[in-house]
Amino acid sequence: VRGVVESLQMAFAASIVGMIIAIPLSLCAASNLAPKPIYLIARGIIVLSRTFHEVIIAIFFVKIVGFGPLAGLLTLTIASVSFISKMIAEDIENMNMGQVEAIRATGAGFSKLLLYAVQPQILPRYLGVSIYRLDANIRHSTVVGIVGAGGIGMTLTATFKRYDYDFSLAILLTIIALVFLGEIFSNWARGKLR
């Protein structure tokens, strides 16, 4: 139970932090909003963070902060930020610029431009991508634990080392149920957004 709770805590916390950090990063990574140097730096951060698989990042953080859920939280946060910001930056680049130009024509500043032209066009997609990332984080929270980054994966690894296969099977069934419940929640939440 403690491992499942830890996995869920890591997934939810990483999703929330990732959603918050992804907003400014995605705005900076949109070529139609950000100046070229800022755009290149933001895109470089996104590309670098997407280069490595979550397990590799988890091993890296386990070496830095030690075994436990902090390494898992940091890993899932990096994965969330990179995924959400990439998707939203591409949406911003593909949005209808007519609305942006209309708001600019009124003499509105950048904050009003974001509030009245960008936000209405990308908010539904942002929420949908964030819900999808939460679902993915629930799945990945079980995997990163296998390398020592907290959650139910650490418990699973310990049972394999003890050759306690009955308990291992119970954990695997719990992980399957957890992912299944995450999928149900994800579908329900996306249905509410429509």
PDB file of C-alpha atoms in Angstrom:
ATOM      1  CA  VAL A   1       0.000   0.000   0.000  1.00  0.00           C
ATOM      2  CA  ARG A   2       2.814   2.399   0.876  1.00  0.00           C
ATOM      3  CA  GLY A   3       4.438   1.795  -2.527  1.00  0.00           C
ATOM      4  CA  VAL A   4       1.194   2.432  -4.401  1.00  0.00           C
ATOM      5  CA  VAL A   5       0.537   5.634  -2.459  1.00  0.00           C
ATOM      6  CA  GLU A   6       4.115   6.763  -3.080  1.00  0.00           C
ATOM      7  CA  SER A   7       3.774   6.085  -6.819  1.00  0.00           C
ATOM      8  CA  LEU A   8       0.519   8.056  -6.980  1.00  0.00           C
ATOM      9  CA  GLN A   9       2.009  10.941  -4.999  1.00  0.00           C
ATOM     10  CA  MET A  10       5.005  11.075  -7.322  1.00  0.00           C
ATOM     11  CA  ALA A  11       2.767  10.979 -10.414  1.00  0.00           C
ATOM     12  CA  PHE A  12       0.391  13.724  -9.228  1.00  0.00           C
ATOM     13  CA  ALA A  13       3.104  16.015  -7.846  1.00  0.00           C
ATOM     14  CA  ALA A  14       5.264  15.650 -10.966  1.00  0.00           C
ATOM     15  CA  SER A  15       2.263  16.325 -13.206  1.00  0.00           C
ATOM     16  CA  ILE A  16       1.292  19.496 -11.344  1.00  0.00           C
ATOM     17  CA  VAL A  17       4.843  20.859 -11.203  1.00  0.00           C
ATOM     18  CA  GLY A  18       5.364  19.887 -14.845  1.00  0.00           C
ATOM     19  CA  MET A  19       2.174  21.660 -15.900  1.00  0.00           C
ATOM     20  CA  ILE A  20       3.293  24.855 -14.164  1.00  0.00           C
ATOM     21  CA  ILE A  21       6.857  24.875 -15.507  1.00  0.00           C
ATOM     22  CA  ALA A  22       5.732  23.909 -19.024  1.00  0.00           C
ATOM     23  CA  ILE A  23       3.703  27.100 -19.495  1.00  0.00           C
ATOM     24  CA  PRO A  24       6.584  29.604 -19.636  1.00  0.00           C
ATOM     25  CA  LEU A  25       8.846  27.106 -21.404  1.00  0.00           C
ATOM     26  CA  SER A  26       6.267  26.454 -24.123  1.00  0.00           C
ATOM     27  CA  LEU A  27       5.714  30.201 -24.623  1.00  0.00           C
ATOM     28  CA  CYS A  28       9.464  30.670 -25.005  1.00  0.00           C
ATOM     29  CA  ALA A  29       9.676  27.707 -27.406  1.00  0.00           C
ATOM     30  CA  ALA A  30       7.046  29.081 -29.803  1.00  0.00           C
ATOM     31  CA  SER A  31       8.726  30.757 -32.765  1.00  0.00           C
ATOM     32  CA  ASN A  32       5.772  33.071 -33.412  1.00  0.00           C
ATOM     33  CA  LEU A  33       5.868  34.579 -29.884  1.00  0.00           C
ATOM     34  CA  ALA A  34       9.457  34.489 -28.645  1.00  0.00           C
ATOM     35  CA  PRO A  35      12.545  36.249 -30.012  1.00  0.00           C
ATOM     36  CA  LYS A  36      14.958  33.945 -31.852  1.00  0.00           C
ATOM     37  CA  PRO A  37      17.605  33.603 -29.075  1.00  0.00           C
ATOM     38  CA  ILE A  38      14.989  32.767 -26.412  1.00  0.00           C
ATOM     39  CA  TYR A  39      13.276  30.390 -28.836  1.00  0.00           C
ATOM     40  CA  LEU A  40      16.538  28.531 -29.525  1.00  0.00           C
ATOM     41  CA  ILE A  41      17.396  28.225 -25.824  1.00  0.00           C
ATOM     42  CA  ALA A  42      13.902  26.959 -24.935  1.00  0.00           C
ATOM     43  CA  ARG A  43      13.876  24.469 -27.823  1.00  0.00           C
ATOM     44  CA  GLY A  44      17.335  23.300 -26.765  1.00  0.00           C
ATOM     45  CA  ILE A  45      16.075  22.648 -23.227  1.00  0.00           C
ATOM     46  CA  ILE A  46      13.098  20.692 -24.569  1.00  0.00           C
ATOM     47  CA  VAL A  47      15.243  18.630 -26.949  1.00  0.00           C
ATOM     48  CA  LEU A  48      17.817  17.899 -24.246  1.00  0.00           C
ATOM     49  CA  SER A  49      15.172  16.844 -21.724  1.00  0.00           C
ATOM     50  CA  ARG A  50      13.469  14.578 -24.291  1.00  0.00           C
ATOM     51  CA  THR A  51      16.731  12.930 -25.350  1.00  0.00           C
ATOM     52  CA  PHE A  52      16.919  10.389 -22.542  1.00  0.00           C
ATOM     53  CA  HIS A  53      14.371   7.781 -21.453  1.00  0.00           C
ATOM     54  CA  GLU A  54      12.799   8.131 -18.003  1.00  0.00           C
ATOM     55  CA  VAL A  55      14.767   5.145 -16.687  1.00  0.00           C
ATOM     56  CA  ILE A  56      18.087   6.778 -17.656  1.00  0.00           C
ATOM     57  CA  ILE A  57      17.035  10.039 -16.015  1.00  0.00           C
ATOM     58  CA  ALA A  58      15.899   8.100 -12.929  1.00  0.00           C
ATOM     59  CA  ILE A  59      19.304   6.401 -12.647  1.00  0.00           C
ATOM     60  CA  PHE A  60      20.938   9.823 -12.943  1.00  0.00           C
ATOM     61  CA  PHE A  61      18.790  11.289 -10.151  1.00  0.00           C
ATOM     62  CA  VAL A  62      19.244   8.213  -7.945  1.00  0.00           C
ATOM     63  CA  LYS A  63      22.996   8.801  -8.188  1.00  0.00           C
ATOM     64  CA  ILE A  64      22.551  12.496  -7.303  1.00  0.00           C
ATOM     65  CA  VAL A  65      19.878  12.466  -4.543  1.00  0.00           C
ATOM     66  CA  GLY A  66      19.921   8.804  -3.509  1.00  0.00           C
ATOM     67  CA  PHE A  67      17.276   6.100  -3.509  1.00  0.00           C
ATOM     68  CA  GLY A  68      13.682   7.093  -2.894  1.00  0.00           C
ATOM     69  CA  PRO A  69      10.722   9.051  -4.167  1.00  0.00           C
ATOM     70  CA  LEU A  70      12.600  12.355  -4.622  1.00  0.00           C
ATOM     71  CA  ALA A  71      14.550  10.832  -7.509  1.00  0.00           C
ATOM     72  CA  GLY A  72      11.283   9.567  -8.998  1.00  0.00           C
ATOM     73  CA  LEU A  73       9.587  12.928  -8.553  1.00  0.00           C
ATOM     74  CA  LEU A  74      12.441  14.755 -10.292  1.00  0.00           C
ATOM     75  CA  THR A  75      12.470  12.211 -13.117  1.00  0.00           C
ATOM     76  CA  LEU A  76       8.740  12.433 -13.762  1.00  0.00           C
ATOM     77  CA  THR A  77       8.825  16.232 -13.503  1.00  0.00           C
ATOM     78  CA  ILE A  78      11.493  16.461 -16.213  1.00  0.00           C
ATOM     79  CA  ALA A  79       9.472  14.081 -18.411  1.00  0.00           C
ATOM     80  CA  SER A  80       6.280  16.077 -17.819  1.00  0.00           C
ATOM     81  CA  VAL A  81       7.864  19.442 -18.565  1.00  0.00           C
ATOM     82  CA  SER A  82       9.485  18.231 -21.774  1.00  0.00           C
ATOM     83  CA  PHE A  83       6.360  16.506 -23.090  1.00  0.00           C
ATOM     84  CA  ILE A  84       3.809  19.187 -22.200  1.00  0.00           C
ATOM     85  CA  SER A  85       5.971  22.114 -23.303  1.00  0.00           C
ATOM     86  CA  LYS A  86       6.778  20.496 -26.667  1.00  0.00           C
ATOM     87  CA  MET A  87       3.125  19.791 -27.417  1.00  0.00           C
ATOM     88  CA  ILE A  88       1.912  23.232 -26.329  1.00  0.00           C
ATOM     89  CA  ALA A  89       4.717  25.088 -28.142  1.00  0.00           C
ATOM     90  CA  GLU A  90       3.698  23.340 -31.365  1.00  0.00           C
ATOM     91  CA  ASP A  91       0.059  24.252 -30.739  1.00  0.00           C
ATOM     92  CA  ILE A  92       1.010  27.882 -30.191  1.00  0.00           C
ATOM     93  CA  GLU A  93       2.958  27.890 -33.455  1.00  0.00           C
ATOM     94  CA  ASN A  94      -0.060  26.425 -35.291  1.00  0.00           C
ATOM     95  CA  MET A  95      -2.744  28.631 -33.730  1.00  0.00           C
ATOM     96  CA  ASN A  96      -4.837  31.141 -35.665  1.00  0.00           C
ATOM     97  CA  MET A  97      -2.722  34.295 -35.872  1.00  0.00           C
ATOM     98  CA  GLY A  98      -5.737  36.403 -36.866  1.00  0.00           C
ATOM     99  CA  GLN A  99      -6.868  36.531 -33.253  1.00  0.00           C
ATOM    100  CA  VAL A 100      -3.350  37.483 -32.134  1.00  0.00           C
ATOM    101  CA  GLU A 101      -3.126  40.275 -34.703  1.00  0.00           C
ATOM    102  CA  ALA A 102      -6.552  41.584 -33.691  1.00  0.00           C
ATOM    103  CA  ILE A 103      -5.496  41.840 -30.042  1.00  0.00           C
ATOM    104  CA  ARG A 104      -2.171  43.450 -31.042  1.00  0.00           C
ATOM    105  CA  ALA A 105      -4.074  46.005 -33.153  1.00  0.00           C
ATOM    106  CA  THR A 106      -5.870  47.234 -30.029  1.00  0.00           C
ATOM    107  CA  GLY A 107      -2.500  48.176 -28.522  1.00  0.00           C
ATOM    108  CA  ALA A 108      -2.649  45.451 -25.892  1.00  0.00           C
ATOM    109  CA  GLY A 109       0.553  44.404 -24.142  1.00  0.00           C
ATOM    110  CA  PHE A 110       2.079  40.938 -24.141  1.00  0.00           C
ATOM    111  CA  SER A 111       0.173  39.798 -21.046  1.00  0.00           C
ATOM    112  CA  LYS A 112      -3.177  40.776 -22.599  1.00  0.00           C
ATOM    113  CA  LEU A 113      -2.125  39.091 -25.826  1.00  0.00           C
ATOM    114  CA  LEU A 114      -1.514  35.864 -23.901  1.00  0.00           C
ATOM    115  CA  LEU A 115      -4.752  36.177 -21.945  1.00  0.00           C
ATOM    116  CA  TYR A 116      -7.120  37.029 -24.796  1.00  0.00           C
ATOM    117  CA  ALA A 117      -5.505  35.554 -27.936  1.00  0.00           C
ATOM    118  CA  VAL A 118      -3.261  32.640 -26.947  1.00  0.00           C
ATOM    119  CA  GLN A 119      -4.940  31.178 -23.863  1.00  0.00           C
ATOM    120  CA  PRO A 120      -8.414  30.636 -25.393  1.00  0.00           C
ATOM    121  CA  GLN A 121      -6.885  28.775 -28.329  1.00  0.00           C
ATOM    122  CA  ILE A 122      -4.519  26.487 -26.412  1.00  0.00           C
ATOM    123  CA  LEU A 123      -6.256  25.911 -23.054  1.00  0.00           C
ATOM    124  CA  PRO A 124      -8.347  22.878 -24.123  1.00  0.00           C
ATOM    125  CA  ARG A 125      -5.299  21.217 -25.689  1.00  0.00           C
ATOM    126  CA  TYR A 126      -3.136  22.111 -22.681  1.00  0.00           C
ATOM    127  CA  LEU A 127      -5.589  20.456 -20.298  1.00  0.00           C
ATOM    128  CA  GLY A 128      -5.933  17.393 -22.530  1.00  0.00           C
ATOM    129  CA  VAL A 129      -2.155  16.972 -22.840  1.00  0.00           C
ATOM    130  CA  SER A 130      -1.736  17.462 -19.081  1.00  0.00           C
ATOM    131  CA  ILE A 131      -4.318  14.775 -18.318  1.00  0.00           C
ATOM    132  CA  TYR A 132      -2.583  12.436 -20.734  1.00  0.00           C
ATOM    133  CA  ARG A 133       0.753  13.165 -19.035  1.00  0.00           C
ATOM    134  CA  LEU A 134      -0.759  12.394 -15.621  1.00  0.00           C
ATOM    135  CA  ASP A 135      -1.881   9.028 -16.997  1.00  0.00           C
ATOM    136  CA  ALA A 136       1.628   8.417 -18.368  1.00  0.00           C
ATOM    137  CA  ASN A 137       3.205   9.471 -15.053  1.00  0.00           C
ATOM    138  CA  ILE A 138       1.117   6.895 -13.193  1.00  0.00           C
ATOM    139  CA  ARG A 139       2.517   4.222 -15.510  1.00  0.00           C
ATOM    140  CA  HIS A 140       6.071   5.541 -15.410  1.00  0.00           C
ATOM    141  CA  SER A 141       6.058   5.909 -11.613  1.00  0.00           C
ATOM    142  CA  THR A 142       5.962   2.132 -11.392  1.00  0.00           C
ATOM    143  CA  VAL A 143       8.864   1.747 -13.834  1.00  0.00           C
ATOM    144  CA  VAL A 144      11.275   4.309 -12.370  1.00  0.00           C
ATOM    145  CA  GLY A 145      10.991   2.589  -8.996  1.00  0.00           C
ATOM    146  CA  ILE A 146      12.705  -0.472 -10.423  1.00  0.00           C
ATOM    147  CA  VAL A 147      15.983   1.499 -10.586  1.00  0.00           C
ATOM    148  CA  GLY A 148      15.493   2.838  -7.057  1.00  0.00           C
ATOM    149  CA  ALA A 149      13.466   5.992  -7.672  1.00  0.00           C
ATOM    150  CA  GLY A 150      10.680   5.193  -5.196  1.00  0.00           C
ATOM    151  CA  GLY A 151       7.166   3.907  -5.535  1.00  0.00           C
ATOM    152  CA  ILE A 152       5.793   0.444  -6.077  1.00  0.00           C
ATOM    153  CA  GLY A 153       8.630  -0.421  -8.476  1.00  0.00           C
ATOM    154  CA  MET A 154      11.105  -0.490  -5.588  1.00  0.00           C
ATOM    155  CA  THR A 155       8.882  -2.941  -3.730  1.00  0.00           C
ATOM    156  CA  LEU A 156       8.609  -5.078  -6.854  1.00  0.00           C
ATOM    157  CA  THR A 157      12.393  -5.179  -7.257  1.00  0.00           C
ATOM    158  CA  ALA A 158      12.805  -6.186  -3.616  1.00  0.00           C
ATOM    159  CA  THR A 159      10.382  -9.096  -4.036  1.00  0.00           C
ATOM    160  CA  PHE A 160      12.249 -10.336  -7.108  1.00  0.00           C
ATOM    161  CA  LYS A 161      15.521 -10.265  -5.166  1.00  0.00           C
ATOM    162  CA  ARG A 162      13.907 -12.334  -2.375  1.00  0.00           C
ATOM    163  CA  TYR A 163      12.425 -14.787  -4.909  1.00  0.00           C
ATOM    164  CA  ASP A 164       9.009 -13.981  -3.445  1.00  0.00           C
ATOM    165  CA  TYR A 165       7.109 -14.552  -6.676  1.00  0.00           C
ATOM    166  CA  ASP A 166       3.651 -14.744  -5.077  1.00  0.00           C
ATOM    167  CA  PHE A 167       4.075 -11.237  -3.711  1.00  0.00           C
ATOM    168  CA  SER A 168       5.611 -10.140  -7.041  1.00  0.00           C
ATOM    169  CA  LEU A 169       2.487 -11.332  -8.846  1.00  0.00           C
ATOM    170  CA  ALA A 170       0.284  -9.433  -6.387  1.00  0.00           C
ATOM    171  CA  ILE A 171       2.311  -6.262  -7.036  1.00  0.00           C
ATOM    172  CA  LEU A 172       2.092  -6.742 -10.814  1.00  0.00           C
ATOM    173  CA  LEU A 173      -1.691  -7.156 -10.559  1.00  0.00           C
ATOM    174  CA  THR A 174      -1.822  -4.003  -8.441  1.00  0.00           C
ATOM    175  CA  ILE A 175       0.194  -2.111 -11.064  1.00  0.00           C
ATOM    176  CA  ILE A 176      -2.179  -3.333 -13.790  1.00  0.00           C
ATOM    177  CA  ALA A 177      -5.177  -2.181 -11.714  1.00  0.00           C
ATOM    178  CA  LEU A 178      -3.481   1.177 -11.060  1.00  0.00           C
ATOM    179  CA  VAL A 179      -2.844   1.775 -14.771  1.00  0.00           C
ATOM    180  CA  PHE A 180      -6.391   0.656 -15.579  1.00  0.00           C
ATOM    181  CA  LEU A 181      -7.847   3.120 -13.043  1.00  0.00           C
ATOM    182  CA  GLY A 182      -5.593   5.841 -14.439  1.00  0.00           C
ATOM    183  CA  GLU A 183      -6.949   5.149 -17.908  1.00  0.00           C
ATOM    184  CA  ILE A 184     -10.546   5.339 -16.653  1.00  0.00           C
ATOM    185  CA  PHE A 185      -9.820   8.668 -14.924  1.00  0.00           C
ATOM    186  CA  SER A 186      -8.080  10.000 -18.029  1.00  0.00           C
ATOM    187  CA  ASN A 187     -11.025   9.115 -20.282  1.00  0.00           C
ATOM    188  CA  TRP A 188     -13.497  10.607 -17.798  1.00  0.00           C
ATOM    189  CA  ALA A 189     -11.519  13.858 -17.481  1.00  0.00           C
ATOM    190  CA  ARG A 190     -11.081  14.215 -21.257  1.00  0.00           C
ATOM    191  CA  GLY A 191     -14.811  13.618 -21.690  1.00  0.00           C
ATOM    192  CA  LYS A 192     -15.547  16.465 -19.283  1.00  0.00           C
ATOM    193  CA  LEU A 193     -13.341  18.809 -21.353  1.00  0.00           C
ATOM    194  CA  ARG A 194     -15.338  18.247 -24.545  1.00  0.00           C
TER     195      ARG A 194
END
